[in-house]
Amino acid sequence: MAKIVVDGNEYEVDPNNNLLQECLSLGLDLPYFCWHPCMGSVGACRQCAVKQYRDENDEKGTIVMACMTPASDGARISITDGQAHDMRERVIESLMISHPHDCPVCEEGGECHLQDMTLMSGHNYRRYDKKKITHHNQYLGPFINHEMNRCITCYRCVRFYDGYAGGTDLSAQASHHHTYFGRHEEGTLENEFSGNLVEVCPTGVFTDKVFSQAYTRKWDLQTAPSVCTGCSTGCNITPGERYGSLRRIVNRYNSEVNGYFICDRGRFGWEYVNGEERVQTPVQIVGDESKEMSDEEIDELFNDLAKGGVIGIGSPRSSNESNYALRKLVGEANFYPGIGDDEHAINQLILELHKDKVFHTPSVREIGQADAVVIVGEDITNTAPRIALAVRQSVRNKAEELAALNNIPVWQDAAVRELAQQERSPLFILSNAASRLDDVAQQTFIGTCAEQAKFAFAIAESLAGATPTGLTDRQHELLVEIVEALRNAKRPLIISGSSNRSIEMVQAAANIARALSAEEPSHLALMLPEANTMGLELLVSPEQRLGAALEKCATGEVSKVIVLESDLYRRAPTASVDNALSNAETVVVLDQMHSATTAKATHVFPVTAFSEQESTYVNYESRAQLSFKVHQAVTDAKPGWKWLTNGKADINKIIKACSDEAEGFGSLDGLVPRLSQFVAGLKIPRQSHRYSGRTAMIANRNVHEPKQPTDNESVMAFSMEGMPAMKDASILGSTWAPSWNSNQSISKFQEEVNGELKQGHTGTLLLTKKIESGVPFTPPQSGGDGNSAKLTLSLAFQIFGSEELSARSPAIQKRMTDAYVALAPADAARLDIKQGDSVGLNGGPAVVACIREKISEGSCVVHCGVRLNPHDLAGTVSLTKAADSLPGKGLNGLIVSDLCEEGY
Amino acid sequence: MSRPPLEIGAYEANDGYQSLHTIAAGMSAADVLETIKSSGLKGRGGAGFPTGLKWSFVPQGESSPQQKYLVVNADEMEPGTFKDRLLMEGDPHLLLEGMIISAYTIGASKAYIFLRGEYHGSVKTLTKAIAEAYDKGYLGNNILGTGFHLDIILHTSAGRYICGEETALLNALEGKRANPRAKPPFPQVSGLWGKPTIVNNVETLCNLPGIITYGIDWYQGLGVGADAGTKMFGVSGRVKNPGVWEMPLGVTIRELLEDKAGGLQDGLGLKAFLPGGGSTDFMLPEHLDLALDYDEISQKGGSRLATGTMIVLDDQTCPVGMIGNLMKFFAHESCGFCTPCRDGLPWVDTIFRDFEAGRGSEKDLNILKEQVDYMGPGRTFCALAPGATAPLGSGLRYFEDDFKEHIKQKRCTFKD
Amino acid sequence: MSSQVIASTKNRARVLTEAEISEIEHEKTLYPDNQAVGLEALKIVQNHQGWVSDESLLAIAEYLDLSVADLEGVATFFNLIYRQPVGKHVILYCDSVSCWICRGDDVRNYLSDKLNIDYGQTTEDNEFTLIPVPCLGDCNNAPVMMVGQDLHRNLTKAGIDEIIGQYRNKSA
Ligand SMILES: Cc1cc2nc3c(=O)[nH]c(=O)nc-3n(C[C@H](O)[C@H](O)[C@H](O)COP(=O)(O)O)c2cc1C
Ligand code: SF4
Ligand code: FES
């Protein structure tokens, strides 16, 4: 701790930070632009000028940039000093020289950091009366608008996009006051974190294009704290609603999980909520007829279902409450996971590993701190994108180490990067094909799942002191390199997951981590495919397999089945689903959207989307998080549990019951805030205190102002009135603080910059360590290398398209590729397949051929898109050239670094 | 150039590369460093920082990075500066010899000459000289049996004044946009590709051979004032005999302007001058008897010796126009990284355009005055904009009447 | 760095000539990484082609495995890299202070009128492009300009006629 003096007041601060960060941590108002809480300082904007004095006798002082000055012991500064104030006012004035006067039509207006800082700096009259500089705007794809005239050249966009997220298609161009930020030519911003530009840009250069279509000012959005359901990371988000439709999603700060950034799937994958394809009302389907169900009929149906003899299929994208309610309704013995059997087995293994004291599952923040990472097979960029962003930061730990050796503070961002150049903490990737993280990887190992598992087992053996056999020279070299890197690391991390459906991979990853564990548990992050895979797996036993359930239906052993929020045609082989559903008498499907499964149902019930319900989800770490209801359901939808309990439960009751009765969920109930914890029992408003037009909202339909809906189940209210977040931020939808209208106001709610939220919590870890120490897994006996004419198959995932619900959003669809099969050039040549050809899989459905450099010969990687059922594909596949070309978009939009150019 | 450059033979015959033999005969790197420190040599690139002291910041020893770099700043783009080209085209071996001394001292095995892209003549002379030096064993492996190894790579710049700023130069060499870097860390610790690096001006390096060959006493004896050695001094503008001369540090300005440059052209009077290139403050005729050394120019003349190349403003040339020309230059050459420079200078520039066109106003004159402080030292990220405020601030002070006259007459008063 | 260019963009790169490639390969021996070579390659290609077209930019990015956007950022930063076509002879006219004092503007206006082009423009016959350049470091011979690689000093209006004539004759 160091003591500094700011305007005569003494404070204790962290000398390892800069003065700007420490001033903000202290709650002082000091304007800035180029500094970013997790990207450090570069000193470009000169907005954070303060006066610094040598000692108490120094009356003159000098102007310094707070962000570029260490908060060292004894530092004396003044923010209010006249010269410093004047400097800040001049900076704003010159930044605004060419800034358009378009706040009224600018989508940043009302949450614009530039507006805030302008006011804070005291500049209010434009003296500049010469010609303005104007720029050309670019088309940047379906997600992002570009309005360069608003740019204030803070360099944050490129620093985030390029430096932080590893993007390669946005850069600073030209120079002096013509400096421009854009692509080399118009086109889609390729990086999967491009949406963060909207929040990183302090003004309206990069804005949310999807939001544009039905734009609403920040203060007019109804918001609540929510959790992203795009993958198992569990990023915290703030969705915003107006006039009964969802409008946008922005990041919600959580120090342990997503920090300041989310991925584009999470940000843009919500449009399905408002879509026409939503299941509108409860219907019964008889033959070709579907008829709306009356309340009595519904009552009758569920009373009947409660009598037993019903199979319930839970969902990894459903809340704990709904899954629990289903289990309760059908009984544990009849409750099955809507998860493919291979994956289920791996997920259960992962649960077991979680309980082993030898392992620790790191949070996203901890992942970013790792100093050596081995990824075994999991393509995290596409299955858990935010984790990939964290891994990308982890390689920078080496730079921070070097900086420390050279006495360069880590917040000196550019200096640290220049010092380290290409020096990175080691990252090794075992993978089926090239991945998006290869650019920061020290080495990659390309092989089939079995080859990767074998190699990973060898790493573990070698770490444990044995000498693995059966490796090629090149593999052996790589092995030595990896083992050494892991041994030298202070915070090594192993990542794998269940998306590949290879249990050996996860076992091998666990073996590596086990071999590394010393006094401290070693870090092992095992990704799960969906938002609540962990929650569902906690409710079922390994023996409850979906295959068995379908079998029971098919054989007529059970005639009634309830399918919760799942398209079974993505979860099990088509034939077995067909058999099961056509033989069952009653097929009740509860879902948000129509699907191949609802098409086979006898009864379909509309279920609320994530933003329409209060619910809990459990992420890959077993972190249970509460997500609040943002708005009323767009349709007649109700939460799954509400249907399943036949309206008998409320959210508090169901969470309590789940907490009490379901093993492992004991701390779930603690997540739910009680009104009594707030001052005078005040509710938390979902609307800002500036929310406007409430009386006129539906005036086009009815001039009488409707009563605001009440929410008896939640501590949140559909209202502007209640507990101001500034008083208690434990439930923080959208941030706002006096003078701070933009998302930068977050610092007012943090214990310190980048710290935990005041009064807030980051979720609860459900799983506790029970197993003293398990034993290593034995590697499988390598099977015959059978030189069959078939190619060994593994699956490819795409951030845009592989998740069921987001894939129904138009903006996401614009970034999706067709189903494809990727194969090595040699195999393509042998089979006479050219880039972009349409190719039949096992003589069946046709997909696009994608010839890639980094795939082992004899294997292929298939992306199923939204058309193919991955469970119809076995471990090997034969490819035949199909006659017709596919009507879709082919490989258009596919971004991989190892595409063979031939044919293009 | 009035004569072709010296061939290596002729150069050697005139004590060329003698210093390397002196070193090979038993001077350690530490000895050389000590000698350069004691010589009092100050950098000739503009800032006048003591060269030996700068070198001493390069980390040495086992634990320091093994790769170190020497970079020659031969970017010479300061308006009114034309001394380094003369040295490179007239005496390229002198530069190479200086580089070898410097590289030896700091332990750099690789040296880049960052040469201004438009200096095609220097490319020719340096390319030839480098080849000759390799042939003779002054470059390459095991130079003169010292075990020391040095490669010199000639790099031509793709343009822009900011590349002369030493850290922007490093970015340019790395093939990046030439924005300056934060200091600290200084290049001596983390420079080219993150390795310890010394950036020295051409002329600075050209001083080294003499110091080693003839000794400190000889070198210090050259200066006639407080500073040691000689310096290249130039005069441009409407004088009778514009040119560059090597003269002892400490001679008077009058000697340079009147004896060497022959005074102003017939019919013209001296209004003011910039003593050391476009980034220095104006000085007036009353300063003519000050000595050309670093302290005297700054303490008594209110300016800086900087590059030592004087730009003369005669009494029939418009001072507002001259400053306007400089402001256009600085505005255009701003790298675009920090706000005051990127957005302040163009504003200043457009105000000068208005003055030129007879649209000058009191309001704008006041804005100009404000901008001097706003873009001054410490306010911007690097020294470019503060450099611009030197002629601007002093010009506003010295030529206020001219500015006012422009406003009053709504035209440039030097044009008819 | 492995840049991830959408295939359709890659496709538009032109093919680098053997001479260009061999010069680029030589530069690779002088610098420790490809980023540094990128800027050199821009100069090399410009030397051969007169300017850096989009197709050239893409070709270099691909050849050196650099991000096109970054390379564009670099190409547009430096004033001696031309991202637009230029005439056969590029005239760099010194517009800095010493030349200005020595009435360089008058001569420049004369040149501009004579060629009927302003700064940044190319004559209709594609012979000359006129570009302003900061101080050429020949201030004792002001005003000065550079045509191609040749420096022309102590410029006068009469001198301009002669110089332009010479280049026109060379081309003819
Ligand atoms: C905008 C700017 C331009 C500069 N241009 C040059 C230059 O062209 N040549 C030069 O030697 N130094 C130039 N300098 C000074 C260098 O940054 C650096 O101080 C110098 O090269 C150090 O060399 P020395 O110690 O030998 O003087 C410039 C500085 C600034 C701020
Ligand atoms: S003062 Fe700022 S904008 Fe100007 S050249 Fe230096 S860093 Fe660039
Ligand atoms: S925030 Fe300090 S200079 Fe930009």
Tab-separated table of N, CA, C and O and ligand atoms in Angstrom, chain B residues 42-51 54-55 71-78 81 83-84 116 161-169 180 183 198-205 279 294 307 330 333 382-387, ligand 1:
chain	number	residue	atom	x	y	z
B	42	LYS	N	27.899	15.715	-26.467
B	42	LYS	CA	26.440	15.729	-26.340
B	42	LYS	C	25.818	15.368	-27.679
B	42	LYS	O	26.349	15.720	-28.728
B	43	GLY	N	24.694	14.723	-27.614
B	43	GLY	CA	24.025	14.264	-28.828
B	43	GLY	C	23.708	15.410	-29.768
B	43	GLY	O	23.316	16.489	-29.340
B	44	ARG	N	23.932	15.163	-31.047
B	44	ARG	CA	23.734	16.213	-32.040
B	44	ARG	C	22.382	16.095	-32.744
B	44	ARG	O	22.137	16.734	-33.748
B	45	GLY	N	21.528	15.206	-32.247
B	45	GLY	CA	20.245	14.977	-32.920
B	45	GLY	C	19.197	16.011	-32.561
B	45	GLY	O	18.145	16.059	-33.173
B	46	GLY	N	19.486	16.819	-31.571
B	46	GLY	CA	18.521	17.854	-31.236
B	46	GLY	C	18.389	18.083	-29.747
B	46	GLY	O	18.321	19.206	-29.282
B	47	ALA	N	18.390	17.010	-28.993
B	47	ALA	CA	18.129	17.164	-27.569
B	47	ALA	C	19.399	17.470	-26.777
B	47	ALA	O	19.325	17.967	-25.658
B	48	GLY	N	20.557	17.170	-27.353
B	48	GLY	CA	21.803	17.486	-26.670
B	48	GLY	C	22.057	16.674	-25.424
B	48	GLY	O	22.694	17.124	-24.475
B	49	PHE	N	21.574	15.429	-25.409
B	49	PHE	CA	21.766	14.570	-24.244
B	49	PHE	C	23.168	13.974	-24.272
B	49	PHE	O	23.632	13.520	-25.318
B	50	PRO	N	23.877	13.975	-23.117
B	50	PRO	CA	25.252	13.435	-23.099
B	50	PRO	C	25.308	11.988	-23.602
B	50	PRO	O	24.619	11.110	-23.068
B	51	THR	N	26.117	11.765	-24.605
B	51	THR	CA	26.133	10.475	-25.286
B	51	THR	C	26.610	9.335	-24.389
B	51	THR	O	26.002	8.264	-24.351
B	54	LYS	N	24.030	8.259	-21.914
B	54	LYS	CA	22.977	7.483	-22.560
B	54	LYS	C	23.415	6.030	-22.739
B	54	LYS	O	22.677	5.104	-22.406
B	55	TRP	N	24.648	5.850	-23.199
B	55	TRP	CA	25.132	4.485	-23.416
B	55	TRP	C	25.194	3.697	-22.114
B	55	TRP	O	25.028	2.483	-22.099
B	71	VAL	N	21.201	1.886	-33.468
B	71	VAL	CA	20.440	2.436	-34.584
B	71	VAL	C	20.912	3.851	-34.843
B	71	VAL	O	21.026	4.663	-33.926
B	72	VAL	N	21.244	4.106	-36.098
B	72	VAL	CA	21.664	5.454	-36.458
B	72	VAL	C	20.455	6.232	-36.931
B	72	VAL	O	19.735	5.795	-37.831
B	73	ASN	N	20.255	7.359	-36.318
B	73	ASN	CA	19.157	8.213	-36.731
B	73	ASN	C	19.646	9.112	-37.860
B	73	ASN	O	20.303	10.119	-37.638
B	74	ALA	N	19.371	8.687	-39.075
B	74	ALA	CA	19.763	9.463	-40.257
B	74	ALA	C	18.507	9.879	-40.993
B	74	ALA	O	18.424	9.847	-42.210
B	75	ASP	N	17.500	10.257	-40.197
B	75	ASP	CA	16.204	10.554	-40.810
B	75	ASP	C	16.098	12.015	-41.242
B	75	ASP	O	15.252	12.362	-42.064
B	76	GLU	N	16.922	12.830	-40.661
B	76	GLU	CA	16.988	14.260	-41.015
B	76	GLU	C	15.809	14.812	-41.805
B	76	GLU	O	15.820	14.890	-43.029
B	77	MET	N	14.789	15.222	-41.085
B	77	MET	CA	13.641	15.826	-41.765
B	77	MET	C	13.214	17.121	-41.114
B	77	MET	O	12.222	17.721	-41.502
B	78	GLU	N	13.948	17.537	-40.100
B	78	GLU	CA	13.625	18.790	-39.428
B	78	GLU	C	13.750	19.909	-40.454
B	78	GLU	O	14.768	20.015	-41.133
B	81	THR	N	17.147	21.740	-41.854
B	81	THR	CA	18.293	20.978	-41.341
B	81	THR	C	18.929	20.172	-42.468
B	81	THR	O	18.254	19.398	-43.134
B	83	LYS	N	22.549	18.787	-42.441
B	83	LYS	CA	23.923	18.519	-42.025
B	83	LYS	C	24.284	17.045	-42.120
B	83	LYS	O	25.379	16.700	-42.553
B	84	ASP	N	23.345	16.165	-41.768
B	84	ASP	CA	23.676	14.740	-41.747
B	84	ASP	C	23.909	14.214	-43.156
B	84	ASP	O	24.771	13.376	-43.390
B	116	ARG	N	16.800	8.503	-44.229
B	116	ARG	CA	15.670	9.155	-44.882
B	116	ARG	C	15.499	8.636	-46.306
B	116	ARG	O	16.461	8.525	-47.068
B	161	TYR	N	8.193	12.655	-40.955
B	161	TYR	CA	9.075	13.350	-40.011
B	161	TYR	C	9.119	12.665	-38.661
B	161	TYR	O	10.160	12.606	-38.012
B	162	ILE	N	7.978	12.118	-38.224
B	162	ILE	CA	7.933	11.558	-36.883
B	162	ILE	C	8.924	10.400	-36.735
B	162	ILE	O	9.349	10.067	-35.636
B	163	CYS	N	9.297	9.784	-37.847
B	163	CYS	CA	10.265	8.686	-37.767
B	163	CYS	C	11.600	9.143	-37.181
B	163	CYS	O	12.408	8.320	-36.764
B	164	GLY	N	11.849	10.437	-37.172
B	164	GLY	CA	13.079	10.922	-36.553
B	164	GLY	C	13.034	10.822	-35.046
B	164	GLY	O	14.071	10.736	-34.385
B	165	GLU	N	11.840	10.835	-34.483
B	165	GLU	CA	11.693	10.667	-33.034
B	165	GLU	C	12.135	9.245	-32.731
B	165	GLU	O	11.644	8.293	-33.347
B	166	GLU	N	13.051	9.087	-31.799
B	166	GLU	CA	13.763	7.816	-31.728
B	166	GLU	C	12.868	6.594	-31.489
B	166	GLU	O	13.145	5.518	-32.017
B	167	THR	N	11.792	6.752	-30.730
B	167	THR	CA	10.977	5.564	-30.475
B	167	THR	C	10.012	5.284	-31.632
B	167	THR	O	9.708	4.138	-31.931
B	168	ALA	N	9.575	6.359	-32.298
B	168	ALA	CA	8.761	6.171	-33.496
B	168	ALA	C	9.616	5.494	-34.564
B	168	ALA	O	9.157	4.614	-35.301
B	169	LEU	N	10.871	5.888	-34.582
B	169	LEU	CA	11.816	5.291	-35.520
B	169	LEU	C	11.899	3.778	-35.310
B	169	LEU	O	11.912	2.999	-36.264
B	180	PRO	N	5.145	7.161	-31.704
B	180	PRO	CA	6.185	7.052	-30.677
B	180	PRO	C	5.764	6.087	-29.577
B	180	PRO	O	4.599	5.715	-29.478
B	183	LYS	N	7.860	6.641	-22.820
B	183	LYS	CA	9.156	6.620	-22.144
B	183	LYS	C	8.940	7.083	-20.710
B	183	LYS	O	8.378	8.169	-20.549
B	198	ILE	N	20.509	1.572	-28.625
B	198	ILE	CA	20.954	2.967	-28.604
B	198	ILE	C	20.608	3.600	-29.938
B	198	ILE	O	20.892	3.029	-30.999
B	199	VAL	N	19.955	4.754	-29.860
B	199	VAL	CA	19.705	5.524	-31.072
B	199	VAL	C	20.568	6.767	-30.999
B	199	VAL	O	20.489	7.535	-30.039
B	200	ASN	N	21.439	6.930	-31.991
B	200	ASN	CA	22.268	8.131	-32.040
B	200	ASN	C	22.157	8.796	-33.395
B	200	ASN	O	21.996	8.129	-34.421
B	201	ASN	N	22.307	10.079	-33.357
B	201	ASN	CA	22.290	10.869	-34.571
B	201	ASN	C	23.587	10.636	-35.371
B	201	ASN	O	24.639	10.318	-34.813
B	202	VAL	N	23.511	10.840	-36.664
B	202	VAL	CA	24.669	10.667	-37.539
B	202	VAL	C	25.857	11.499	-37.053
B	202	VAL	O	26.970	10.996	-36.883
B	203	GLU	N	25.571	12.757	-36.817
B	203	GLU	CA	26.668	13.658	-36.462
B	203	GLU	C	27.284	13.270	-35.119
B	203	GLU	O	28.503	13.341	-34.949
B	204	THR	N	26.456	12.842	-34.198
B	204	THR	CA	26.984	12.407	-32.900
B	204	THR	C	28.029	11.320	-33.115
B	204	THR	O	29.138	11.375	-32.566
B	205	LEU	N	27.665	10.346	-33.937
B	205	LEU	CA	28.568	9.214	-34.161
B	205	LEU	C	29.836	9.662	-34.884
B	205	LEU	O	30.924	9.118	-34.653
B	279	SER	N	12.060	23.436	-35.028
B	279	SER	CA	11.445	23.240	-33.711
B	279	SER	C	12.073	24.111	-32.639
B	279	SER	O	11.998	23.797	-31.455
B	294	TYR	N	25.242	24.951	-26.068
B	294	TYR	CA	23.916	24.492	-25.665
B	294	TYR	C	23.284	25.381	-24.595
B	294	TYR	O	22.147	25.816	-24.726
B	307	THR	N	19.660	21.403	-33.739
B	307	THR	CA	20.451	20.834	-34.838
B	307	THR	C	21.541	21.782	-35.312
B	307	THR	O	22.345	21.420	-36.163
B	330	PHE	N	4.047	20.859	-39.315
B	330	PHE	CA	3.855	20.075	-38.095
B	330	PHE	C	2.485	19.410	-38.066
B	330	PHE	O	2.349	18.254	-37.652
B	333	GLU	N	2.623	16.460	-40.223
B	333	GLU	CA	3.532	15.401	-39.788
B	333	GLU	C	3.162	14.789	-38.444
B	333	GLU	O	3.800	13.836	-38.001
B	382	CYS	N	4.766	12.981	-27.326
B	382	CYS	CA	6.174	13.079	-27.681
B	382	CYS	C	6.527	14.536	-27.915
B	382	CYS	O	5.720	15.425	-27.695
B	383	ALA	N	7.725	14.783	-28.396
B	383	ALA	CA	8.208	16.161	-28.486
B	383	ALA	C	7.859	16.847	-29.799
B	383	ALA	O	8.285	17.970	-30.031
B	384	LEU	N	7.076	16.214	-30.658
B	384	LEU	CA	6.775	16.860	-31.931
B	384	LEU	C	5.973	18.134	-31.742
B	384	LEU	O	6.363	19.210	-32.201
B	385	ALA	N	4.859	18.018	-31.070
B	385	ALA	CA	4.013	19.193	-30.914
B	385	ALA	C	4.693	20.275	-30.071
B	385	ALA	O	4.641	21.454	-30.442
B	386	PRO	N	5.350	19.913	-28.982
B	386	PRO	CA	6.096	20.946	-28.258
B	386	PRO	C	7.109	21.640	-29.170
B	386	PRO	O	7.349	22.841	-29.040
B	387	GLY	N	7.684	20.878	-30.090
B	387	GLY	CA	8.600	21.479	-31.064
B	387	GLY	C	7.891	22.548	-31.874
B	387	GLY	O	8.422	23.627	-32.130
D	1	LIG	C1	9.600	14.884	-33.893
D	1	LIG	C2	11.044	14.582	-33.713
D	1	LIG	C3	11.859	14.421	-34.819
D	1	LIG	C4	13.186	14.112	-34.671
D	1	LIG	N1	13.942	13.952	-35.781
D	1	LIG	C5	15.250	13.630	-35.639
D	1	LIG	C6	16.058	13.404	-36.771
D	1	LIG	O1	15.597	13.510	-37.903
D	1	LIG	N2	17.334	13.050	-36.594
D	1	LIG	C7	17.861	12.916	-35.355
D	1	LIG	O2	19.016	12.571	-35.241
D	1	LIG	N3	17.123	13.116	-34.267
D	1	LIG	C8	15.830	13.476	-34.366
D	1	LIG	N4	15.083	13.646	-33.251
D	1	LIG	C9	15.687	13.447	-31.939
D	1	LIG	C10	15.691	11.968	-31.587
D	1	LIG	O3	14.490	11.638	-30.960
D	1	LIG	C11	16.796	11.569	-30.652
D	1	LIG	O4	16.780	12.439	-29.578
D	1	LIG	C12	18.156	11.591	-31.283
D	1	LIG	O5	18.175	10.790	-32.418
D	1	LIG	C13	19.148	11.105	-30.314
D	1	LIG	O6	20.418	11.105	-30.872
D	1	LIG	P1	21.627	11.854	-30.158
D	1	LIG	O7	21.604	11.449	-28.724
D	1	LIG	O8	22.784	11.337	-30.883
D	1	LIG	O9	21.387	13.294	-30.331
D	1	LIG	C14	13.735	13.985	-33.390
D	1	LIG	C15	12.923	14.169	-32.283
D	1	LIG	C16	11.593	14.470	-32.438
D	1	LIG	C17	10.754	14.639	-31.232
